[in-house]
Amino acid sequence: MGLCASNTGTGKEDQNMQRQIYLKGMKDGIPVALGYFVVSVTIGIAARMAHLTPAQATIMSLTNLTSAGQFASFAVIAAGAPYVELAVSQLVINLRYCLMSCALSQKVDPQLPFYHRLLMSFGITDEIFGLSVSQKGRLSPWYTYGAMSVAIPGWTLGTLVGILSTSMMPQKLLSAMNMALYGMFIAIFMPAARENKVLLPIIALSMALSALFQALPWFDFISSGMKIIILTLAISLGAALLFPVPSEEECL
Amino acid sequence: MRTYGYILVMAVTTYLIRVIPMTLFREEIKNRTFRSFLTYVPYVTLAVMTFPAILEITDVSWISWVGFVTAMVLAYNRVSLFVVSLGCCGLVFLLQLICG
C-alpha cells in the first residue's frame, strides 16, 4: 500500500480526479508535442523524397507514431520491397516498444479493463512511455490519454507541415526545438537518478557506452535503432542482475 | 494504392508490438530479475538515445554542450519537466541567435 495504492485508474477515481490527471498528462505532453512537431517536419520532408502524397504521409504518421520506423520505411517503400520485408524491419526497429509495453503492463492496475489497455498501447512511444512510467505509484490511463491527446496531433501536423513546406522554417528554430525533446528526456531520467543512487552510475555508463558505440568505426554496420536495442538490453540486464530492485522500490 | 498497403502493414506490425505485452501480462510479474530489468529499461533507453545525439542538434558544438549541461543540472535539481524542456530550448535558440 502507501504510495503504490494511489491513482488506481479503475472505477475508484471519480470523474473530477480523472479530469485532473488527464489535464496533467496534457500539460506534460506539451514539450513532447513541440519536439514531435519538429522531428515530424523532417519526416514530412523525407516522405516527399519517397514520393508519398501529403495525405499518405499524414495518415502514416497518425497511424504509426514511430520516428525511426517511419524513416526506415521510406527506403523500403521507395524500393517497392515485399510487405513482409517492411513488417520485419518495423519489428526490429520498434522492438523497444515491446519492452516498454511490458514495463507499462506492470505499472497499471492489474484489474485495468481490456479496452483501456488496447487504447493506451497505441500511444506507447519513447516519450509518452517515459512520461507515463515516471508517474508516482500506479499509472492512470487518463494520464497517458492526456499526453497522447496533444502529442499525436503534434506528430501528425508536423508531417503535414513538413511535406507541404519543405524548407521554410529557419534552421536555428528547428535545432532549438529539438533541444526541447532531449531536455524532456533528461527531465525524466535525472530526477529518478537523484532518488535511486544506483541509477546515476547506470545512466552515466549508458551514455558513455552509447558515445563509444557511436565513435568506434567497427559498429558502423549496426543501424542506430539496433544500437539502442542492444545497449538497452545489455545494460538493463546487467543492472538487473547486479542491482536487483528491492520489492518496496517497485513503484520507482 | 500499394503505398496504403505499406502503411497498413507497418501500422499493424507496430501496434501488435505495442499491444501484446500490455494485454498479455494482466497479472504482476513475480520474477525479481525480470521486474528489475523492466525498471531499468526506460532510463537506460532514454540515456542512450539522448547522448551523444544531443550534441549534434546545433552546428556549434559548445552551444549543444551548454544546452545538455543546463538540462542535466536543472533536472537533477528537480525543476519541472516543462521548465527544463522549454528552458534549454529557449537558451539554445538565444545562443544561436547571438553567437551563431
mmCIF file of C-alpha atoms in Angstrom:
data_model
loop_
_atom_site.group_PDB
_atom_site.id
_atom_site.type_symbol
_atom_site.label_atom_id
_atom_site.label_comp_id
_atom_site.label_asym_id
_atom_site.label_seq_id
_atom_site.Cartn_x
_atom_site.Cartn_y
_atom_site.Cartn_z
ATOM 1 C CA MET A 1 0.000 0.000 0.000
ATOM 2 C CA GLY A 2 1.228 3.541 0.658
ATOM 3 C CA LEU A 3 2.411 5.313 -2.468
ATOM 4 C CA CYS A 4 1.649 2.377 -4.703
ATOM 5 C CA ALA A 5 -2.023 2.458 -3.782
ATOM 6 C CA SER A 6 -2.791 5.915 -5.162
ATOM 7 C CA ASN A 7 -4.182 6.601 -8.669
ATOM 8 C CA THR A 8 -5.519 3.144 -9.296
ATOM 9 C CA GLY A 9 -7.067 4.100 -12.620
ATOM 10 C CA THR A 10 -10.105 1.840 -12.303
ATOM 11 C CA GLY A 11 -13.564 2.828 -11.104
ATOM 12 C CA LYS A 12 -12.121 4.140 -7.879
ATOM 13 C CA GLU A 13 -11.278 7.564 -9.307
ATOM 14 C CA ASP A 14 -14.162 9.956 -9.567
ATOM 15 C CA GLN A 15 -14.632 11.971 -12.738
ATOM 16 C CA ASN A 16 -13.100 15.087 -11.283
ATOM 17 C CA MET A 17 -9.912 13.241 -10.412
ATOM 18 C CA GLN A 18 -9.771 11.663 -13.864
ATOM 19 C CA ARG A 19 -10.051 15.151 -15.316
ATOM 20 C CA GLN A 20 -7.192 16.420 -13.126
ATOM 21 C CA ILE A 21 -5.000 13.501 -14.184
ATOM 22 C CA TYR A 22 -5.921 13.991 -17.843
ATOM 23 C CA LEU A 23 -5.032 17.707 -17.673
ATOM 24 C CA LYS A 24 -1.689 16.908 -16.035
ATOM 25 C CA GLY A 25 -0.969 14.492 -18.873
ATOM 26 C CA MET A 26 -1.805 17.200 -21.407
ATOM 27 C CA LYS A 27 0.465 19.721 -19.692
ATOM 28 C CA ASP A 28 3.373 17.276 -19.511
ATOM 29 C CA GLY A 29 2.684 16.371 -23.132
ATOM 30 C CA ILE A 30 3.253 19.911 -24.455
ATOM 31 C CA PRO A 31 7.071 19.620 -24.713
ATOM 32 C CA VAL A 32 6.529 16.224 -26.346
ATOM 33 C CA ALA A 33 4.168 17.750 -28.888
ATOM 34 C CA LEU A 34 6.689 20.507 -29.657
ATOM 35 C CA GLY A 35 9.550 18.072 -30.063
ATOM 36 C CA TYR A 36 7.389 15.732 -32.130
ATOM 37 C CA PHE A 37 6.337 18.563 -34.375
ATOM 38 C CA VAL A 38 9.969 19.293 -35.240
ATOM 39 C CA VAL A 39 11.009 15.693 -35.814
ATOM 40 C CA SER A 40 7.816 15.129 -37.762
ATOM 41 C CA VAL A 41 8.554 18.050 -40.088
ATOM 42 C CA THR A 42 11.716 16.210 -41.114
ATOM 43 C CA ILE A 43 9.609 13.044 -41.562
ATOM 44 C CA GLY A 44 7.345 15.010 -43.896
ATOM 45 C CA ILE A 45 10.340 16.166 -45.915
ATOM 46 C CA ALA A 46 11.654 12.598 -46.159
ATOM 47 C CA ALA A 47 8.183 11.405 -47.187
ATOM 48 C CA ARG A 48 8.179 13.848 -50.084
ATOM 49 C CA MET A 49 11.549 12.471 -51.257
ATOM 50 C CA ALA A 50 9.993 8.980 -51.222
ATOM 51 C CA HIS A 51 7.125 10.305 -53.425
ATOM 52 C CA LEU A 52 4.356 9.931 -50.852
ATOM 53 C CA THR A 53 1.390 12.278 -51.191
ATOM 54 C CA PRO A 54 0.628 14.676 -48.298
ATOM 55 C CA ALA A 55 -2.426 12.518 -47.429
ATOM 56 C CA GLN A 56 -0.376 9.307 -47.353
ATOM 57 C CA ALA A 57 2.383 10.862 -45.222
ATOM 58 C CA THR A 58 -0.134 12.318 -42.764
ATOM 59 C CA ILE A 59 -2.077 9.059 -42.441
ATOM 60 C CA MET A 60 1.190 7.187 -41.906
ATOM 61 C CA SER A 61 2.167 9.495 -39.045
ATOM 62 C CA LEU A 62 -1.283 9.326 -37.443
ATOM 63 C CA THR A 63 -1.406 5.522 -37.551
ATOM 64 C CA ASN A 64 2.235 4.693 -36.802
ATOM 65 C CA LEU A 65 3.716 7.212 -34.355
ATOM 66 C CA THR A 66 7.264 5.973 -34.770
ATOM 67 C CA SER A 67 10.065 8.236 -35.938
ATOM 68 C CA ALA A 68 12.742 5.607 -36.552
ATOM 69 C CA GLY A 69 10.228 3.179 -38.054
ATOM 70 C CA GLN A 70 8.786 5.752 -40.454
ATOM 71 C CA PHE A 71 12.229 6.963 -41.524
ATOM 72 C CA ALA A 72 13.253 3.382 -42.264
ATOM 73 C CA SER A 73 10.023 2.640 -44.126
ATOM 74 C CA PHE A 74 10.670 5.228 -46.844
ATOM 75 C CA ALA A 75 13.613 3.302 -48.279
ATOM 76 C CA VAL A 76 11.599 0.047 -48.243
ATOM 77 C CA ILE A 77 8.579 1.693 -49.889
ATOM 78 C CA ALA A 78 10.665 3.530 -52.491
ATOM 79 C CA ALA A 79 12.343 0.204 -53.387
ATOM 80 C CA GLY A 80 8.950 -1.477 -53.836
ATOM 81 C CA ALA A 81 10.048 -4.288 -51.480
ATOM 82 C CA PRO A 82 7.669 -7.078 -50.361
ATOM 83 C CA TYR A 83 5.298 -6.309 -47.472
ATOM 84 C CA VAL A 84 6.994 -8.906 -45.284
ATOM 85 C CA GLU A 85 10.298 -7.062 -45.513
ATOM 86 C CA LEU A 86 8.626 -3.907 -44.251
ATOM 87 C CA ALA A 87 6.995 -5.848 -41.393
ATOM 88 C CA VAL A 88 10.314 -7.389 -40.298
ATOM 89 C CA SER A 89 12.174 -4.084 -40.421
ATOM 90 C CA GLN A 90 9.430 -2.446 -38.312
ATOM 91 C CA LEU A 91 9.566 -5.330 -35.841
ATOM 92 C CA VAL A 92 13.299 -4.911 -35.249
ATOM 93 C CA ILE A 93 13.326 -1.129 -35.183
ATOM 94 C CA ASN A 94 10.307 -0.910 -32.870
ATOM 95 C CA LEU A 95 11.201 -3.817 -30.607
ATOM 96 C CA ARG A 96 11.845 -1.405 -27.766
ATOM 97 C CA TYR A 97 8.100 -0.614 -27.691
ATOM 98 C CA CYS A 98 7.595 -4.254 -26.728
ATOM 99 C CA LEU A 99 9.892 -3.775 -23.726
ATOM 100 C CA MET A 100 8.085 -0.561 -22.839
ATOM 101 C CA SER A 101 4.715 -2.283 -23.120
ATOM 102 C CA CYS A 102 5.957 -4.981 -20.699
ATOM 103 C CA ALA A 103 7.067 -2.303 -18.261
ATOM 104 C CA LEU A 104 3.780 -0.412 -18.587
ATOM 105 C CA SER A 105 1.745 -3.593 -18.022
ATOM 106 C CA GLN A 106 3.321 -3.732 -14.553
ATOM 107 C CA LYS A 107 2.677 -0.063 -13.877
ATOM 108 C CA VAL A 108 -1.107 -0.061 -14.378
ATOM 109 C CA ASP A 109 -3.692 -1.592 -12.075
ATOM 110 C CA PRO A 110 -3.777 -5.368 -12.673
ATOM 111 C CA GLN A 111 -7.590 -5.014 -12.844
ATOM 112 C CA LEU A 112 -7.438 -2.338 -15.556
ATOM 113 C CA PRO A 113 -10.093 -3.186 -18.186
ATOM 114 C CA PHE A 114 -9.140 -4.541 -21.600
ATOM 115 C CA TYR A 115 -10.318 -1.535 -23.632
ATOM 116 C CA HIS A 116 -8.062 0.796 -21.640
ATOM 117 C CA ARG A 117 -5.110 -1.482 -22.407
ATOM 118 C CA LEU A 118 -5.958 -1.519 -26.127
ATOM 119 C CA LEU A 119 -6.239 2.255 -26.262
ATOM 120 C CA MET A 120 -3.176 3.076 -24.123
ATOM 121 C CA SER A 121 -0.990 0.708 -26.141
ATOM 122 C CA PHE A 122 -1.486 2.813 -29.252
ATOM 123 C CA GLY A 123 0.337 5.677 -27.528
ATOM 124 C CA ILE A 124 3.459 3.779 -26.469
ATOM 125 C CA THR A 125 6.276 5.887 -27.858
ATOM 126 C CA ASP A 126 9.631 6.659 -26.230
ATOM 127 C CA GLU A 127 8.360 9.955 -24.880
ATOM 128 C CA ILE A 128 4.795 9.138 -23.847
ATOM 129 C CA PHE A 129 6.058 5.959 -22.237
ATOM 130 C CA GLY A 130 8.800 7.917 -20.460
ATOM 131 C CA LEU A 131 6.226 10.320 -19.034
ATOM 132 C CA SER A 132 3.805 7.543 -18.076
ATOM 133 C CA VAL A 133 6.341 5.325 -16.348
ATOM 134 C CA SER A 134 7.785 8.177 -14.299
ATOM 135 C CA GLN A 135 4.431 8.866 -12.604
ATOM 136 C CA LYS A 136 4.415 8.087 -8.894
ATOM 137 C CA GLY A 137 2.547 4.920 -7.965
ATOM 138 C CA ARG A 138 0.023 3.241 -10.242
ATOM 139 C CA LEU A 139 -0.428 4.726 -13.693
ATOM 140 C CA SER A 140 -3.903 6.000 -14.524
ATOM 141 C CA PRO A 141 -4.823 5.539 -18.210
ATOM 142 C CA TRP A 142 -6.131 9.128 -18.154
ATOM 143 C CA TYR A 143 -2.615 10.478 -17.728
ATOM 144 C CA THR A 144 -1.462 8.638 -20.845
ATOM 145 C CA TYR A 145 -4.567 9.783 -22.759
ATOM 146 C CA GLY A 146 -3.808 13.395 -21.789
ATOM 147 C CA ALA A 147 -0.265 13.147 -23.132
ATOM 148 C CA MET A 148 -1.475 11.331 -26.269
ATOM 149 C CA SER A 149 -4.119 13.965 -26.976
ATOM 150 C CA VAL A 150 -1.503 16.692 -27.503
ATOM 151 C CA ALA A 151 1.441 14.590 -28.727
ATOM 152 C CA ILE A 152 -0.391 12.748 -31.532
ATOM 153 C CA PRO A 153 -1.733 15.948 -33.181
ATOM 154 C CA GLY A 154 1.775 17.452 -32.878
ATOM 155 C CA TRP A 155 3.268 14.443 -34.639
ATOM 156 C CA THR A 156 0.612 14.312 -37.352
ATOM 157 C CA LEU A 157 0.552 18.053 -38.079
ATOM 158 C CA GLY A 158 4.362 18.188 -38.219
ATOM 159 C CA THR A 159 4.411 15.669 -41.052
ATOM 160 C CA LEU A 160 1.755 17.599 -42.940
ATOM 161 C CA VAL A 161 3.617 20.897 -42.499
ATOM 162 C CA GLY A 162 6.885 19.209 -43.469
ATOM 163 C CA ILE A 163 5.629 17.735 -46.719
ATOM 164 C CA LEU A 164 3.806 20.963 -47.672
ATOM 165 C CA SER A 165 6.606 23.416 -46.848
ATOM 166 C CA THR A 166 9.822 21.582 -47.491
ATOM 167 C CA SER A 167 12.267 24.107 -46.088
ATOM 168 C CA MET A 168 10.598 27.284 -44.925
ATOM 169 C CA MET A 169 11.375 27.015 -41.207
ATOM 170 C CA PRO A 170 14.624 28.633 -40.039
ATOM 171 C CA GLN A 171 17.232 26.030 -39.102
ATOM 172 C CA LYS A 172 18.009 27.716 -35.767
ATOM 173 C CA LEU A 173 14.423 27.322 -34.622
ATOM 174 C CA LEU A 174 14.375 23.673 -35.686
ATOM 175 C CA SER A 175 17.506 22.801 -33.731
ATOM 176 C CA ALA A 176 16.290 24.671 -30.643
ATOM 177 C CA MET A 177 13.017 22.763 -30.765
ATOM 178 C CA ASN A 178 14.985 19.532 -30.986
ATOM 179 C CA MET A 179 16.671 20.559 -27.752
ATOM 180 C CA ALA A 180 13.224 20.673 -26.120
ATOM 181 C CA LEU A 181 12.768 16.983 -26.931
ATOM 182 C CA TYR A 182 16.092 15.962 -25.408
ATOM 183 C CA GLY A 183 15.533 18.301 -22.460
ATOM 184 C CA MET A 184 12.361 16.333 -21.804
ATOM 185 C CA PHE A 185 14.224 13.013 -21.872
ATOM 186 C CA ILE A 186 16.710 14.394 -19.373
ATOM 187 C CA ALA A 187 13.917 15.727 -17.157
ATOM 188 C CA ILE A 188 12.565 12.167 -16.999
ATOM 189 C CA PHE A 189 15.667 10.233 -16.020
ATOM 190 C CA MET A 190 17.629 12.740 -13.895
ATOM 191 C CA PRO A 191 15.099 13.216 -11.035
ATOM 192 C CA ALA A 192 14.831 9.403 -10.798
ATOM 193 C CA ALA A 193 18.627 9.206 -10.649
ATOM 194 C CA ARG A 194 18.588 11.518 -7.671
ATOM 195 C CA GLU A 195 16.150 9.297 -5.792
ATOM 196 C CA ASN A 196 17.839 5.995 -6.611
ATOM 197 C CA LYS A 197 21.612 6.007 -6.056
ATOM 198 C CA VAL A 198 22.202 3.042 -8.366
ATOM 199 C CA LEU A 199 20.604 4.798 -11.336
ATOM 200 C CA LEU A 200 23.160 7.605 -11.616
ATOM 201 C CA PRO A 201 26.162 5.379 -12.488
ATOM 202 C CA ILE A 202 23.915 3.259 -14.737
ATOM 203 C CA ILE A 203 22.844 6.356 -16.668
ATOM 204 C CA ALA A 204 26.452 7.575 -16.879
ATOM 205 C CA LEU A 205 27.531 4.159 -18.161
ATOM 206 C CA SER A 206 24.688 4.130 -20.715
ATOM 207 C CA MET A 207 25.767 7.497 -22.088
ATOM 208 C CA ALA A 208 29.437 6.520 -22.162
ATOM 209 C CA LEU A 209 28.795 3.237 -23.999
ATOM 210 C CA SER A 210 26.413 4.965 -26.381
ATOM 211 C CA ALA A 211 29.105 7.530 -27.249
ATOM 212 C CA LEU A 212 31.656 4.722 -27.650
ATOM 213 C CA PHE A 213 29.320 2.742 -29.950
ATOM 214 C CA GLN A 214 28.826 5.877 -31.990
ATOM 215 C CA ALA A 215 32.534 6.723 -32.192
ATOM 216 C CA LEU A 216 34.042 3.313 -32.976
ATOM 217 C CA PRO A 217 34.006 2.562 -36.717
ATOM 218 C CA TRP A 218 33.612 -1.235 -36.125
ATOM 219 C CA PHE A 219 29.952 -0.755 -35.233
ATOM 220 C CA ASP A 220 29.049 1.249 -38.332
ATOM 221 C CA PHE A 221 27.190 -1.726 -39.833
ATOM 222 C CA ILE A 222 24.645 -1.663 -36.979
ATOM 223 C CA SER A 223 21.780 0.794 -37.506
ATOM 224 C CA SER A 224 21.203 3.395 -34.813
ATOM 225 C CA GLY A 225 17.839 1.823 -33.893
ATOM 226 C CA MET A 226 19.569 -1.537 -33.417
ATOM 227 C CA LYS A 227 22.346 0.052 -31.315
ATOM 228 C CA ILE A 228 19.702 1.429 -28.948
ATOM 229 C CA ILE A 229 18.107 -2.030 -28.596
ATOM 230 C CA ILE A 230 21.431 -3.824 -27.996
ATOM 231 C CA LEU A 231 22.683 -1.311 -25.439
ATOM 232 C CA THR A 232 19.323 -1.168 -23.639
ATOM 233 C CA LEU A 233 19.055 -4.966 -23.343
ATOM 234 C CA ALA A 234 22.685 -5.452 -22.271
ATOM 235 C CA ILE A 235 22.910 -2.623 -19.737
ATOM 236 C CA SER A 236 19.451 -3.200 -18.218
ATOM 237 C CA LEU A 237 20.079 -6.937 -17.866
ATOM 238 C CA GLY A 238 23.484 -6.323 -16.275
ATOM 239 C CA ALA A 239 21.966 -3.787 -13.893
ATOM 240 C CA ALA A 240 19.078 -6.127 -13.003
ATOM 241 C CA LEU A 241 21.490 -8.961 -12.178
ATOM 242 C CA LEU A 242 23.920 -6.795 -10.195
ATOM 243 C CA PHE A 243 21.400 -4.497 -8.505
ATOM 244 C CA PRO A 244 18.001 -6.198 -8.259
ATOM 245 C CA VAL A 245 15.341 -3.673 -7.250
ATOM 246 C CA PRO A 246 14.042 -4.452 -3.739
ATOM 247 C CA SER A 247 10.312 -5.092 -3.691
ATOM 248 C CA GLU A 248 9.460 -1.901 -1.773
ATOM 249 C CA GLU A 249 11.011 0.156 -4.586
ATOM 250 C CA GLU A 250 8.987 -1.481 -7.326
ATOM 251 C CA CYS A 251 6.945 1.643 -7.767
ATOM 252 C CA LEU A 252 10.089 3.658 -8.611
ATOM 253 C CA MET B 1 -2.827 2.059 -53.671
ATOM 254 C CA ARG B 2 0.220 -0.067 -52.857
ATOM 255 C CA THR B 3 1.524 2.736 -50.663
ATOM 256 C CA TYR B 4 -1.588 2.457 -48.485
ATOM 257 C CA GLY B 5 -0.877 -1.275 -48.270
ATOM 258 C CA TYR B 6 2.589 -0.488 -46.918
ATOM 259 C CA ILE B 7 1.150 1.986 -44.427
ATOM 260 C CA LEU B 8 -1.370 -0.610 -43.216
ATOM 261 C CA VAL B 9 1.308 -3.319 -42.849
ATOM 262 C CA MET B 10 3.589 -1.111 -40.789
ATOM 263 C CA ALA B 11 0.737 0.270 -38.676
ATOM 264 C CA VAL B 12 -0.483 -3.244 -37.799
ATOM 265 C CA THR B 13 3.042 -4.552 -37.068
ATOM 266 C CA THR B 14 3.878 -1.613 -34.842
ATOM 267 C CA TYR B 15 0.551 -1.783 -32.997
ATOM 268 C CA LEU B 16 0.925 -5.520 -32.320
ATOM 269 C CA ILE B 17 4.387 -4.910 -30.806
ATOM 270 C CA ARG B 18 2.832 -2.321 -28.515
ATOM 271 C CA VAL B 19 -0.378 -4.082 -27.559
ATOM 272 C CA ILE B 20 0.628 -7.727 -26.998
ATOM 273 C CA PRO B 21 2.617 -7.397 -23.740
ATOM 274 C CA MET B 22 0.183 -4.831 -22.376
ATOM 275 C CA THR B 23 -2.801 -7.172 -22.806
ATOM 276 C CA LEU B 24 -0.938 -10.437 -22.127
ATOM 277 C CA PHE B 25 0.578 -9.564 -18.763
ATOM 278 C CA ARG B 26 -2.591 -8.951 -16.807
ATOM 279 C CA GLU B 27 -1.000 -10.040 -13.551
ATOM 280 C CA GLU B 28 2.085 -8.794 -11.822
ATOM 281 C CA ILE B 29 5.289 -10.474 -12.888
ATOM 282 C CA LYS B 30 6.841 -12.064 -9.809
ATOM 283 C CA ASN B 31 10.357 -12.753 -11.132
ATOM 284 C CA ARG B 32 12.612 -10.252 -9.375
ATOM 285 C CA THR B 33 15.306 -10.070 -12.054
ATOM 286 C CA PHE B 34 12.736 -9.504 -14.798
ATOM 287 C CA ARG B 35 10.991 -6.826 -12.743
ATOM 288 C CA SER B 36 14.329 -5.103 -12.100
ATOM 289 C CA PHE B 37 15.149 -5.370 -15.790
ATOM 290 C CA LEU B 38 11.866 -3.667 -16.699
ATOM 291 C CA THR B 39 12.534 -0.952 -14.128
ATOM 292 C CA TYR B 40 15.900 -0.112 -15.661
ATOM 293 C CA VAL B 41 14.873 -0.346 -19.352
ATOM 294 C CA PRO B 42 13.229 3.095 -19.717
ATOM 295 C CA TYR B 43 16.022 5.039 -18.046
ATOM 296 C CA VAL B 44 18.776 3.237 -19.949
ATOM 297 C CA THR B 45 16.947 3.689 -23.293
ATOM 298 C CA LEU B 46 16.387 7.398 -22.729
ATOM 299 C CA ALA B 47 20.025 7.925 -21.652
ATOM 300 C CA VAL B 48 21.314 6.026 -24.695
ATOM 301 C CA MET B 49 19.036 7.962 -27.052
ATOM 302 C CA THR B 50 19.931 11.334 -25.535
ATOM 303 C CA PHE B 51 23.696 11.020 -25.575
ATOM 304 C CA PRO B 52 25.639 11.634 -27.796
ATOM 305 C CA ALA B 53 22.766 12.578 -30.184
ATOM 306 C CA ILE B 54 22.037 15.758 -28.194
ATOM 307 C CA LEU B 55 25.485 17.135 -29.096
ATOM 308 C CA GLU B 56 24.638 17.131 -32.790
ATOM 309 C CA ILE B 57 21.471 19.194 -32.753
ATOM 310 C CA THR B 58 23.212 22.514 -33.453
ATOM 311 C CA ASP B 59 26.116 23.231 -35.780
ATOM 312 C CA VAL B 60 28.060 24.856 -32.942
ATOM 313 C CA SER B 61 29.239 22.114 -30.611
ATOM 314 C CA TRP B 62 29.658 24.261 -27.460
ATOM 315 C CA ILE B 63 26.062 25.523 -27.695
ATOM 316 C CA SER B 64 24.809 21.927 -27.741
ATOM 317 C CA TRP B 65 27.014 21.182 -24.718
ATOM 318 C CA VAL B 66 25.617 24.217 -22.841
ATOM 319 C CA GLY B 67 22.059 23.027 -23.577
ATOM 320 C CA PHE B 68 22.908 19.493 -22.453
ATOM 321 C CA VAL B 69 24.624 20.521 -19.199
ATOM 322 C CA THR B 70 21.905 23.069 -18.367
ATOM 323 C CA ALA B 71 19.177 20.457 -18.799
ATOM 324 C CA MET B 72 21.121 17.921 -16.676
ATOM 325 C CA VAL B 73 21.694 20.400 -13.817
ATOM 326 C CA LEU B 74 18.109 21.727 -13.828
ATOM 327 C CA ALA B 75 16.596 18.234 -13.977
ATOM 328 C CA TYR B 76 18.859 16.926 -11.204
ATOM 329 C CA ASN B 77 17.612 19.765 -9.028
ATOM 330 C CA ARG B 78 14.014 18.651 -9.674
ATOM 331 C CA VAL B 79 12.999 21.628 -11.795
ATOM 332 C CA SER B 80 9.749 20.649 -13.552
ATOM 333 C CA LEU B 81 9.805 18.862 -16.898
ATOM 334 C CA PHE B 82 8.130 21.744 -18.678
ATOM 335 C CA VAL B 83 10.671 24.315 -17.447
ATOM 336 C CA VAL B 84 13.687 22.092 -18.151
ATOM 337 C CA SER B 85 12.470 21.340 -21.646
ATOM 338 C CA LEU B 86 11.448 24.827 -22.743
ATOM 339 C CA GLY B 87 14.267 26.479 -20.730
ATOM 340 C CA CYS B 88 17.084 24.694 -22.521
ATOM 341 C CA CYS B 89 15.210 25.087 -25.821
ATOM 342 C CA GLY B 90 14.992 28.876 -25.347
ATOM 343 C CA LEU B 91 18.594 29.104 -24.179
ATOM 344 C CA VAL B 92 19.884 27.238 -27.225
ATOM 345 C CA PHE B 93 17.782 29.387 -29.555
ATOM 346 C CA LEU B 94 19.122 32.618 -27.983
ATOM 347 C CA LEU B 95 22.740 31.423 -28.006
ATOM 348 C CA GLN B 96 22.427 30.545 -31.684
ATOM 349 C CA LEU B 97 20.996 33.972 -32.484
ATOM 350 C CA ILE B 98 23.701 35.819 -30.514
ATOM 351 C CA CYS B 99 26.769 33.697 -31.212
ATOM 352 C CA GLY B 100 25.923 31.609 -34.261
#
